[in-house]
Amino acid sequence: MPASDPRTYDYSSPAHRCDMVMKGGITSGVVYPLAACEIARAHRFKSIGGTSAGAIAATAAAAAEHGRSSTTGGFRRLAELPDWLGAGTNLLDLFQPQRRTRRLYRVLTASLGKRGRFRRIAAAVLRSFPLWVLGGMAPGVVLLVLAARGADGWLLGWSLFSGVVLLVAGGALGTALPIYLHLVRRVPANRFGLCSGGGPTPRGGVPPLTTWLADEIDVLAGRPGGDPLTFGDLWRGPGGTGTPEDRELDLEMMTTSLTHGRPYRVPLSTQAWFFDPAAFRELFPDRVVGWMERHPPAPPREPMARRWWEVQCKVLAPLRPLPEAADLPVVVGARMSLSFPLLISAVPLHAVDWTRTANQAARTAWQRWLPDHVDDWDRIRDDPGWGGLVPPTDGPTAEVCWFSDGGITSNFPVHFFDAPIPRWPTFAINLGPYHPDFPPDPTDECRNVWLPEGNAGGIAETWTRIEERPGLRALAGFVHTIADTMQNWMDNTQIRVPGYRDRVAHIRHTEEEGGMNLDMPPERIAALGERGRCAGEKLVERFTGPARGSEVSWDNHRWVRYRSATALLEDMLVRFRRAYTHPPAPGTRTYEQLIRRGAGEPPTSYEWERAAQRGFASAATDEVVGMIERWAATGQSFQEGAPRPRPELRIRPRA
């Protein structure tokens, strides 16, 4: 074993706490395990977040933290993961297509890597669609044979040329047409992915991705063979209550609702979601789906709200309500975040669109019908025939909502878990290509990891260069850069903010190590794992104890965050005071008059619950405005010398 081997570490007595956020990308599943182990040696994880493949690593690290003291799991088990992924073709074998998408998947995997790519793709196409390819080439072959047997002179030359053109065009058509038909028919039928992640395990082989992950999570958590690990298990831990104020461990991931066109944090926080057990059994192990069926959310306490909820559950059957966040298996959250578009199937949840007229009418009809059947509701509720009564309507109707990869909307959610000023550090590890002036160092993987050395480190923009010479490579690079910018602009902006950039370790990788490289050789996987370990080691060294030859340290980080937060707070309060004291437009009231208006006086929305609340709001607002005025009178400001680039404090919805 190497001198620094996380499989031999003592994880029993971490002296510090930390949070960690993990970026998406296939490479992250190889990089993060040893990074998490290195950090766990000195820190106990309080919160862990991730996106896409980073969600796998985040879930595994959270499970290892939960099983830190177990004899079967914990971080020693996590430290073995890169070796297993690098053994044989285990990493590639986790991605198992369904029968109807197998041929298209074969063509996709043939395109991985650079050496001999064209030859591999051609062989895969011919193997997958032989009749299509040969049928497309047949007219050209026939023409060439006829020309060789009966033509001469200029006719021979023209026939040979035409035959070659027809041969190439027919072969191209015979290749493109079946691929197109498979894409538009079989991929959507497989929930818009080549691999569902579920299904049976091949005899003597590697289980499919989700099945493997579900089992591995439970082993890491020190509870193999039992009930699936849930978010509530992490919250409660060995001694926590599970309340938001006293959670032992928080795990959050990002997913993307393509139906709603926005990101969501997992676990989802509302009762509005339903799932189809039959569909979920194609995506998840039966034991996971069975748990979800046995743990529906608690109905509302108010009687009429409870009856209306029970109506929805009855009408929408066989759909089942998604468990509450505490009862949701963490593997479901990870799988919702890890749905790499077209490679891995999207996850279907169901919900009612209450903007539809038919659903609104159904709700009104039920709410009029229910009060007349209060006394016999318990009998009606459990009777498939509604107790011999005629229900008012068959609705409402739920529609599918497609959840895909979290990296579509936020591939590096470094903002997870942050407070204005931190109590403990939130570490983050970024993955990206090498800088053109700093090529790979094969002799020392730690030199392929970069961490800012000063307050100005990491402030420079990251460049993505496009091929200068016109051609297909330039066009493809331009289109790829557009997509990359749409996906990552917010994350790229966030990691340049003061108090963020100094805690991000940057791991570099080549084109053969990042992206869709599922068939990396063992030595490459080992090198990536070592880079992850180095990143964890550097972060621990930087943020544990006094500064060691660097301007950046934990105390410096806290100071930067304080300076940045107070400047932001001052800016927000100054703008608040400016608007609060600004004379209103003619015919409208001041903010002070709105605060002090009596009960029932318009506007009547969001009224004060009590008269004491009105008095408190008026006095507290006066104190805030007065404080800003006193600050201004001193001539001093938090803004002078505050860290740059200057961030902004804005109100935005929580995903």
XYZ file of C-alpha atoms in Angstrom:
655
model
C 0.000 0.000 0.000
C 1.177 3.599 -0.609
C 2.319 5.740 2.307
C -0.921 7.769 2.231
C -3.581 5.119 1.892
C -7.083 6.072 3.112
C -7.851 2.389 3.662
C -5.524 2.469 6.663
C -6.595 5.785 8.243
C -8.089 6.188 11.691
C -11.483 7.843 11.197
C -12.666 7.524 14.783
C -11.904 10.977 16.204
C -12.297 13.875 13.749
C -11.719 17.177 15.532
C -13.511 19.483 13.104
C -16.721 19.865 11.137
C -17.188 20.721 7.487
C -19.565 20.685 4.550
C -18.688 19.465 1.069
C -20.121 20.069 -2.408
C -19.327 17.789 -5.342
C -19.436 18.724 -9.016
C -21.042 16.550 -11.668
C -19.264 14.608 -14.392
C -18.373 10.953 -14.893
C -14.892 11.660 -13.530
C -16.308 12.750 -10.174
C -17.353 9.226 -9.263
C -13.680 8.257 -9.380
C -12.190 11.442 -7.913
C -14.400 12.109 -4.916
C -14.243 8.935 -2.794
C -10.611 9.406 -1.738
C -11.095 13.174 -1.433
C -13.939 12.555 1.007
C -11.853 10.008 2.910
C -8.936 12.415 3.227
C -11.202 15.142 4.572
C -13.084 12.725 6.864
C -9.832 11.905 8.614
C -9.899 15.330 10.286
C -13.506 16.480 9.772
C -16.963 15.158 10.477
C -19.297 15.999 7.610
C -22.252 18.140 8.606
C -23.715 18.657 5.118
C -22.912 17.078 1.754
C -24.261 18.084 -1.628
C -23.756 17.123 -5.229
C -25.116 17.041 -8.740
C -25.267 14.379 -11.441
C -22.408 11.892 -10.990
C -21.362 14.091 -8.063
C -24.636 13.055 -6.433
C -23.415 9.446 -6.417
C -20.238 10.511 -4.654
C -22.161 12.773 -2.267
C -24.580 9.979 -1.372
C -21.734 7.507 -0.876
C -19.859 9.967 1.357
C -23.015 10.656 3.392
C -23.598 6.930 3.821
C -19.964 6.485 4.889
C -20.347 9.274 7.440
C -23.488 7.589 8.773
C -21.552 4.310 9.034
C -18.294 5.864 10.245
C -18.149 3.689 13.355
C -19.537 0.509 11.774
C -17.426 -2.566 11.189
C -18.757 -3.226 7.670
C -18.990 0.252 6.184
C -17.743 3.759 6.697
C -14.836 5.497 5.044
C -12.573 2.472 4.866
C -15.187 0.873 2.631
C -15.447 4.090 0.622
C -11.666 4.112 0.158
C -11.927 0.764 -1.627
C -14.330 2.119 -4.241
C -11.772 3.457 -6.773
C -10.004 0.076 -6.803
C -13.283 -1.672 -7.565
C -14.209 0.816 -10.295
C -10.780 0.367 -11.856
C -10.904 -3.431 -11.822
C -11.579 -4.862 -15.275
C -14.521 -3.082 -16.913
C -16.566 -2.545 -13.751
C -17.148 1.179 -14.372
C -18.393 0.578 -17.902
C -20.397 -2.495 -16.878
C -22.515 -0.453 -14.464
C -24.171 1.128 -17.509
C -26.389 -1.600 -18.925
C -28.751 -0.825 -21.790
C -32.150 -2.412 -22.159
C -32.733 -4.857 -24.999
C -34.457 -2.290 -27.206
C -31.600 0.224 -26.839
C -28.669 -2.202 -26.850
C -27.624 -1.673 -30.455
C -27.646 2.111 -30.186
C -25.680 1.915 -26.921
C -23.080 -0.253 -28.668
C -22.533 2.509 -31.236
C -22.283 5.153 -28.489
C -19.665 3.279 -26.479
C -17.676 2.631 -29.645
C -17.239 6.393 -29.998
C -15.530 6.705 -26.620
C -11.825 7.422 -26.707
C -9.773 8.805 -29.582
C -7.544 6.065 -30.953
C -9.210 4.007 -33.658
C -12.561 5.707 -33.088
C -13.706 5.573 -36.726
C -12.834 1.903 -37.045
C -14.661 1.050 -33.806
C -17.767 3.008 -34.789
C -17.868 1.406 -38.230
C -17.545 -2.073 -36.703
C -20.259 -1.313 -34.124
C -22.647 0.020 -36.776
C -22.084 -2.993 -39.019
C -22.593 -5.357 -36.100
C -25.710 -3.559 -34.866
C -27.433 -2.814 -38.183
C -25.946 -5.196 -40.773
C -29.027 -5.484 -43.002
C -29.539 -1.732 -43.056
C -25.925 -0.991 -43.982
C -25.610 -3.760 -46.557
C -29.019 -2.928 -48.005
C -28.014 0.711 -48.387
C -24.763 -0.258 -50.096
C -26.344 -2.884 -52.378
C -27.356 -0.558 -55.268
C -23.802 0.781 -55.455
C -22.367 -2.732 -55.426
C -24.728 -3.812 -58.207
C -23.791 -0.824 -60.343
C -20.078 -1.476 -59.849
C -20.474 -5.139 -60.814
C -22.467 -4.308 -63.945
C -19.951 -1.641 -64.933
C -17.030 -4.007 -64.502
C -18.728 -6.696 -66.592
C -20.207 -4.747 -69.502
C -19.050 -1.130 -69.772
C -15.982 0.324 -71.418
C -14.491 3.673 -72.295
C -16.105 6.768 -70.809
C -19.149 4.742 -69.804
C -16.996 2.511 -67.641
C -15.420 5.496 -65.903
C -18.765 7.179 -65.345
C -20.354 3.948 -64.096
C -17.513 3.285 -61.680
C -17.704 6.831 -60.339
C -21.475 6.627 -59.975
C -21.201 3.232 -58.321
C -18.719 4.505 -55.733
C -20.900 7.546 -55.001
C -23.977 5.348 -54.681
C -22.053 2.886 -52.515
C -20.910 5.607 -50.081
C -24.264 7.410 -50.050
C -26.166 4.166 -49.573
C -23.863 3.088 -46.766
C -24.279 6.456 -45.060
C -28.060 6.272 -45.414
C -28.071 2.679 -44.195
C -26.154 3.847 -41.138
C -28.006 7.074 -40.384
C -31.568 5.836 -40.892
C -31.599 3.012 -38.308
C -29.775 5.204 -35.791
C -32.373 7.922 -36.339
C -35.277 5.486 -36.004
C -33.839 4.041 -32.801
C -33.323 7.520 -31.383
C -36.855 8.741 -32.070
C -38.664 5.512 -31.192
C -36.741 3.367 -28.759
C -34.995 5.996 -26.643
C -38.253 7.836 -25.740
C -39.866 4.451 -25.049
C -37.035 3.780 -22.595
C -37.813 7.021 -20.742
C -35.446 9.062 -22.880
C -32.335 7.077 -22.020
C -30.244 4.187 -23.284
C -29.859 2.726 -19.769
C -32.582 2.713 -17.131
C -30.136 1.956 -14.318
C -32.384 -0.883 -13.171
C -33.153 -4.392 -14.277
C -31.813 -7.827 -13.379
C -28.149 -8.438 -12.622
C -26.366 -10.466 -15.294
C -25.395 -13.926 -14.089
C -21.987 -13.623 -12.444
C -21.684 -10.012 -13.572
C -21.833 -6.459 -12.292
C -25.316 -5.237 -11.272
C -26.847 -2.300 -13.126
C -26.014 1.164 -11.833
C -28.970 1.867 -9.527
C -29.059 -1.635 -8.088
C -25.337 -1.472 -7.358
C -25.652 1.996 -5.848
C -28.575 1.024 -3.597
C -26.653 -1.944 -2.213
C -23.378 -0.021 -1.881
C -25.082 2.814 0.016
C -26.444 0.415 2.603
C -23.068 -1.317 3.010
C -21.311 2.040 3.433
C -23.897 2.993 6.037
C -23.166 -0.203 7.971
C -26.615 -1.709 7.412
C -26.346 -4.223 4.543
C -29.430 -6.275 3.778
C -31.808 -4.066 5.759
C -34.194 -1.264 4.905
C -32.837 1.305 2.457
C -31.006 4.273 3.950
C -33.305 7.318 4.021
C -32.717 11.026 4.332
C -34.315 10.851 7.776
C -31.745 8.253 8.858
C -29.004 10.739 7.960
C -30.779 13.571 9.748
C -31.232 11.599 12.935
C -27.881 9.840 12.912
C -26.952 8.070 16.115
C -28.044 10.943 18.360
C -29.796 13.741 16.462
C -33.516 14.471 16.540
C -33.822 14.978 12.813
C -35.317 18.459 13.195
C -33.922 21.176 10.898
C -32.154 22.719 13.892
C -30.614 19.462 15.074
C -29.768 17.348 12.051
C -26.794 15.076 12.327
C -26.109 15.144 8.584
C -27.757 16.947 5.666
C -27.622 15.514 2.157
C -28.926 17.573 -0.741
C -28.747 17.086 -4.472
C -29.904 18.985 -7.514
C -32.251 17.588 -10.118
C -33.927 19.246 -13.087
C -37.629 19.150 -13.875
C -37.788 19.329 -17.650
C -41.568 19.631 -17.396
C -41.345 22.739 -15.212
C -38.122 24.014 -16.768
C -36.303 24.588 -13.477
C -34.058 22.956 -10.879
C -35.312 21.281 -7.715
C -33.431 20.347 -4.578
C -33.728 16.756 -3.480
C -35.314 15.631 -1.237
C -38.435 17.320 -2.596
C -40.280 19.247 0.060
C -43.978 19.101 -0.898
C -46.767 16.503 -0.959
C -47.613 17.298 -4.575
C -45.699 14.380 -6.106
C -46.867 10.878 -6.981
C -44.994 7.914 -8.436
C -45.971 4.859 -10.452
C -44.751 1.732 -8.602
C -44.668 -0.330 -11.809
C -42.495 2.237 -13.585
C -40.256 2.680 -10.537
C -39.625 -1.067 -10.366
C -37.972 -0.764 -13.763
C -35.669 1.931 -12.350
C -35.056 0.832 -8.741
C -34.707 -2.427 -6.806
C -37.987 -3.908 -5.612
C -37.013 -3.489 -1.960
C -36.637 0.284 -2.469
C -40.009 0.649 -4.192
C -41.651 -1.565 -1.578
C -40.351 0.727 1.148
C -41.787 3.746 -0.655
C -45.188 2.057 -0.970
C -45.233 1.252 2.753
C -44.330 4.812 3.783
C -46.801 7.271 2.302
C -46.779 10.822 3.647
C -48.924 11.663 6.634
C -52.269 13.196 5.594
C -53.138 16.742 6.642
C -54.542 17.097 10.162
C -57.493 19.342 9.340
C -60.439 16.997 8.566
C -61.583 18.477 5.253
C -58.022 18.885 3.994
C -57.368 15.257 4.974
C -60.443 14.027 3.081
C -59.490 15.994 -0.006
C -55.992 14.498 0.154
C -57.453 11.002 0.481
C -59.677 11.679 -2.521
C -56.637 12.556 -4.607
C -54.803 9.403 -3.507
C -57.861 7.275 -4.336
C -58.622 8.907 -7.689
C -54.992 8.902 -8.859
C -54.395 5.202 -8.048
C -52.410 3.148 -9.011
C -50.125 6.142 -8.566
C -48.841 6.402 -5.012
C -47.845 9.562 -3.130
C -44.102 10.091 -2.867
C -42.895 9.594 0.719
C -42.075 12.615 2.821
C -38.489 13.802 2.666
C -37.499 11.931 5.844
C -38.767 8.602 4.465
C -37.372 8.944 0.943
C -34.518 6.495 0.225
C -31.373 8.434 -0.588
C -30.775 6.249 -3.649
C -33.936 7.746 -5.179
C -32.550 11.244 -4.687
C -29.210 10.272 -6.192
C -30.880 8.637 -9.181
C -33.052 11.710 -9.801
C -29.903 13.833 -9.906
C -27.974 11.300 -11.991
C -30.000 11.102 -15.201
C -27.394 12.037 -17.788
C -29.491 13.055 -20.820
C -30.000 10.228 -23.337
C -27.499 7.950 -21.566
C -29.563 7.328 -18.414
C -33.349 7.336 -18.386
C -35.200 10.276 -16.898
C -37.225 9.673 -13.726
C -41.014 10.126 -14.075
C -42.972 11.619 -11.208
C -46.590 12.674 -11.514
C -48.459 15.773 -10.383
C -51.747 17.544 -11.021
C -51.619 20.697 -13.109
C -54.077 22.895 -11.242
C -54.032 25.499 -14.011
C -56.056 23.092 -16.194
C -59.754 23.931 -16.301
C -60.822 20.286 -15.948
C -58.757 19.816 -12.781
C -60.104 23.029 -11.266
C -63.657 21.878 -12.002
C -62.948 18.469 -10.458
C -61.585 20.079 -7.297
C -64.652 22.301 -6.988
C -67.000 19.342 -7.492
C -65.269 17.226 -4.852
C -65.130 20.064 -2.343
C -68.872 20.523 -2.711
C -69.535 16.778 -2.453
C -67.344 15.954 0.537
C -69.190 17.955 3.244
C -72.361 15.964 2.482
C -70.601 12.657 3.166
C -68.678 13.373 6.358
C -70.439 10.764 8.491
C -69.769 7.815 6.212
C -66.462 8.948 4.784
C -64.405 6.247 6.507
C -66.548 3.592 4.807
C -66.430 5.315 1.419
C -62.690 5.963 1.524
C -61.662 2.303 1.594
C -64.371 0.980 -0.750
C -63.362 0.673 -4.429
C -67.021 1.207 -5.324
C -67.382 4.374 -3.216
C -69.836 2.626 -0.886
C -72.477 2.415 -3.596
C -72.448 6.192 -4.069
C -71.786 8.018 -7.291
C -68.695 10.253 -7.032
C -69.053 13.732 -8.504
C -66.285 13.274 -11.074
C -63.431 11.001 -12.089
C -60.862 13.786 -11.845
C -58.464 15.317 -11.122
C -55.883 13.859 -13.517
C -52.155 13.638 -12.876
C -49.604 14.088 -15.649
C -46.023 12.893 -15.855
C -43.231 15.280 -14.862
C -39.834 14.292 -16.233
C -36.833 14.720 -13.946
C -33.414 14.620 -15.585
C -29.816 15.368 -14.692
C -29.231 18.045 -12.063
C -26.211 19.237 -14.017
C -28.527 20.640 -16.692
C -29.306 23.584 -14.429
C -26.565 23.526 -11.775
C -23.571 21.265 -12.234
C -21.590 22.710 -9.303
C -23.977 23.969 -6.574
C -21.221 25.517 -4.464
C -23.841 27.749 -2.827
C -25.357 24.786 -0.956
C -25.287 25.110 2.853
C -23.689 28.572 2.905
C -24.545 31.080 5.618
C -23.609 34.790 5.535
C -20.666 33.990 7.793
C -19.591 30.363 8.265
C -19.272 28.323 11.430
C -17.240 25.694 9.602
C -15.850 25.469 6.056
C -17.725 24.240 3.020
C -15.218 22.494 0.792
C -15.745 22.164 -2.938
C -13.836 20.358 -5.655
C -14.009 21.552 -9.245
C -13.152 19.438 -12.277
C -11.775 20.937 -15.460
C -9.210 20.709 -18.250
C -5.543 21.555 -17.844
C -4.326 25.111 -18.335
C -2.348 25.371 -21.613
C 0.714 26.624 -19.723
C 0.565 23.915 -17.048
C 0.442 20.458 -18.694
C -0.113 17.199 -16.788
C 2.589 16.054 -14.409
C 2.628 12.236 -14.515
C 5.254 12.019 -11.752
C 3.201 13.667 -8.981
C -0.605 13.713 -9.125
C -0.745 16.321 -6.361
C 0.752 18.806 -8.823
C -2.314 18.274 -11.014
C -4.449 19.806 -8.260
C -4.557 23.560 -7.792
C -5.721 25.590 -4.813
C -5.575 29.412 -4.616
C -2.576 30.621 -2.619
C -3.852 34.137 -1.912
C -6.970 36.256 -1.733
C -6.656 37.114 -5.420
C -6.253 33.471 -6.458
C -9.086 32.099 -8.535
C -10.395 35.534 -9.482
C -9.291 35.290 -13.111
C -11.788 34.141 -15.717
C -11.647 30.589 -17.026
C -11.092 30.452 -20.773
C -12.623 28.014 -23.226
C -10.829 28.323 -26.529
C -12.439 27.545 -29.884
C -10.487 26.267 -32.865
C -9.381 29.274 -34.934
C -9.231 27.524 -38.304
C -12.625 27.252 -40.054
C -14.015 23.760 -40.233
C -16.202 21.191 -38.524
C -14.012 21.202 -35.394
C -14.470 24.967 -35.014
C -18.243 24.749 -35.502
C -18.577 21.838 -33.076
C -16.486 23.717 -30.508
C -18.640 26.813 -30.889
C -21.876 24.860 -30.383
C -20.402 22.922 -27.442
C -19.277 26.157 -25.794
C -22.775 27.618 -26.115
C -24.270 24.585 -24.379
C -21.550 24.625 -21.705
C -22.145 28.321 -21.009
C -25.904 27.834 -20.725
C -25.327 25.028 -18.246
C -22.502 26.421 -16.124
C -22.569 30.232 -16.262
C -24.046 30.622 -12.790
C -21.667 28.104 -11.218
C -18.688 29.654 -13.015
C -19.685 33.074 -11.716
C -20.268 31.823 -8.189
C -16.829 30.261 -7.713
C -15.136 33.632 -8.368
C -16.949 35.282 -5.440
C -14.817 36.250 -2.404
C -15.087 33.582 0.276
C -15.957 30.961 -2.325
C -12.936 30.787 -4.592
C -10.388 30.161 -1.841
C -12.062 26.905 -0.739
C -12.397 25.330 -4.170
C -9.777 22.752 -5.124
C -9.377 22.429 -8.892
C -8.588 18.967 -10.237
C -7.347 18.911 -13.815
C -8.050 16.144 -16.294
C -7.469 15.404 -19.963
C -10.065 14.698 -22.640
C -9.482 10.983 -22.110
C -10.278 11.317 -18.394
C -13.348 13.547 -18.359
C -16.696 13.623 -20.104
C -18.158 10.286 -21.170
C -15.025 8.184 -20.714
C -16.556 5.099 -19.109
C -13.889 2.666 -20.259
C -10.823 4.231 -18.659
C -7.976 1.784 -17.919
C -7.212 0.933 -14.265
C -4.073 3.087 -14.117
C -6.015 6.160 -15.250
C -8.743 5.566 -12.672
C -6.059 5.145 -9.995
C -4.429 8.417 -11.064
C -7.749 10.267 -10.833
C -8.406 8.781 -7.412
C -4.985 9.941 -6.239
C -5.752 13.457 -7.498
C -8.902 13.385 -5.403
C -6.932 12.314 -2.348
C -4.458 15.144 -2.956
C -7.297 17.645 -3.224
C -8.706 16.510 0.110
C -5.258 16.636 1.689
C -4.653 20.195 0.465
C -8.042 21.399 1.700
C -7.496 19.881 5.145
C -4.025 21.388 5.390
C -5.286 24.793 4.267
C -8.281 25.040 6.588
C -7.103 23.176 9.679
C -4.920 24.978 12.161
C -2.773 28.064 11.529
C -1.730 29.318 8.099
C 1.132 27.351 6.587
C 2.999 29.490 4.092
C -0.142 30.791 2.412
C -2.201 33.936 2.763
C -5.292 31.726 2.713
C -6.349 30.017 5.947
C -9.503 29.277 7.906
C -9.213 32.534 9.859
C -8.552 34.450 6.655
C -11.538 32.758 5.009
C -13.823 33.761 7.880
C -12.472 37.313 7.761
C -13.092 37.578 4.007
C -16.623 36.257 4.444
C -17.296 38.751 7.236
C -15.986 41.663 5.165
C -17.991 40.580 2.148
C -21.184 39.881 4.117
C -21.159 43.186 5.991
C -20.614 45.124 2.761
C -23.539 43.282 1.188
C -25.704 43.851 4.252
C -24.928 47.557 4.286
C -25.699 47.876 0.581
C -29.046 46.108 0.982
C -30.041 48.168 4.024
C -29.072 51.447 2.344
C -31.280 50.573 -0.625
C -34.026 49.472 1.783
C -33.912 52.810 3.597
C -33.854 54.748 0.318
C -37.045 53.068 -0.896
C -38.732 53.099 2.534
C -38.296 56.840 3.023
C -38.899 57.843 -0.610
C -42.089 59.950 -1.048
C -44.823 57.758 -2.523
C -46.589 58.440 -5.799
C -49.717 60.616 -5.557
C -52.671 58.712 -4.185
C -50.583 55.969 -2.571
C -49.477 55.481 1.011
C -46.029 55.370 2.501
C -44.569 52.070 3.678
C -45.009 53.289 7.258
C -48.721 53.859 6.651
C -49.057 50.392 5.138
C -47.417 48.873 8.215
C -49.648 50.776 10.644
C -52.980 50.320 8.803
C -55.781 48.676 10.767
C -57.155 45.151 10.423
C -59.444 44.788 7.396
C -58.125 47.956 5.781
C -56.935 47.246 2.230
C -54.757 45.747 1.029
C -56.057 42.748 2.953
C -53.470 40.160 1.836
C -50.936 38.783 4.341
C -52.345 40.835 7.212
C -50.693 40.912 10.614
C -51.779 37.996 12.751
C -51.961 40.117 15.887
C -51.901 43.785 16.838
C -48.638 43.157 18.696
C -47.055 41.993 15.438
C -48.019 45.299 13.818
C -46.380 47.243 16.618
C -43.265 45.095 16.497
C -42.924 45.559 12.718
C -43.300 49.320 12.970
C -40.749 49.657 15.780
C -38.261 47.216 14.235
C -38.383 48.939 10.840
C -37.839 52.319 12.491
C -34.807 50.859 14.270
C -33.333 49.547 11.008
C -33.871 52.854 9.189
C -32.475 54.785 12.133
C -29.421 52.537 12.296
C -28.615 53.150 8.614
C -29.017 56.891 9.113
C -26.618 56.779 12.057
C -24.119 54.776 9.980
C -24.298 57.372 7.225
C -23.720 60.177 9.737
C -20.391 58.680 10.779
C -18.994 58.881 7.252
C -17.796 55.277 7.560
C -18.733 52.344 5.360
C -18.174 48.604 5.158
C -17.819 49.057 1.394
C -14.345 50.607 1.548
C -11.736 47.947 0.798
C -14.314 45.148 0.683
C -13.352 41.990 -1.247
C -13.816 41.957 -5.011
C -15.441 41.095 -7.336
C -18.404 42.550 -5.548
C -21.247 40.020 -5.163
C -24.882 40.995 -4.773
C -27.548 40.057 -2.272
C -30.789 39.235 -4.012
C -34.097 37.586 -3.217
C -34.537 34.469 -5.334
C -36.677 31.381 -4.898
C -35.112 28.365 -3.262
C -34.844 25.535 -5.766
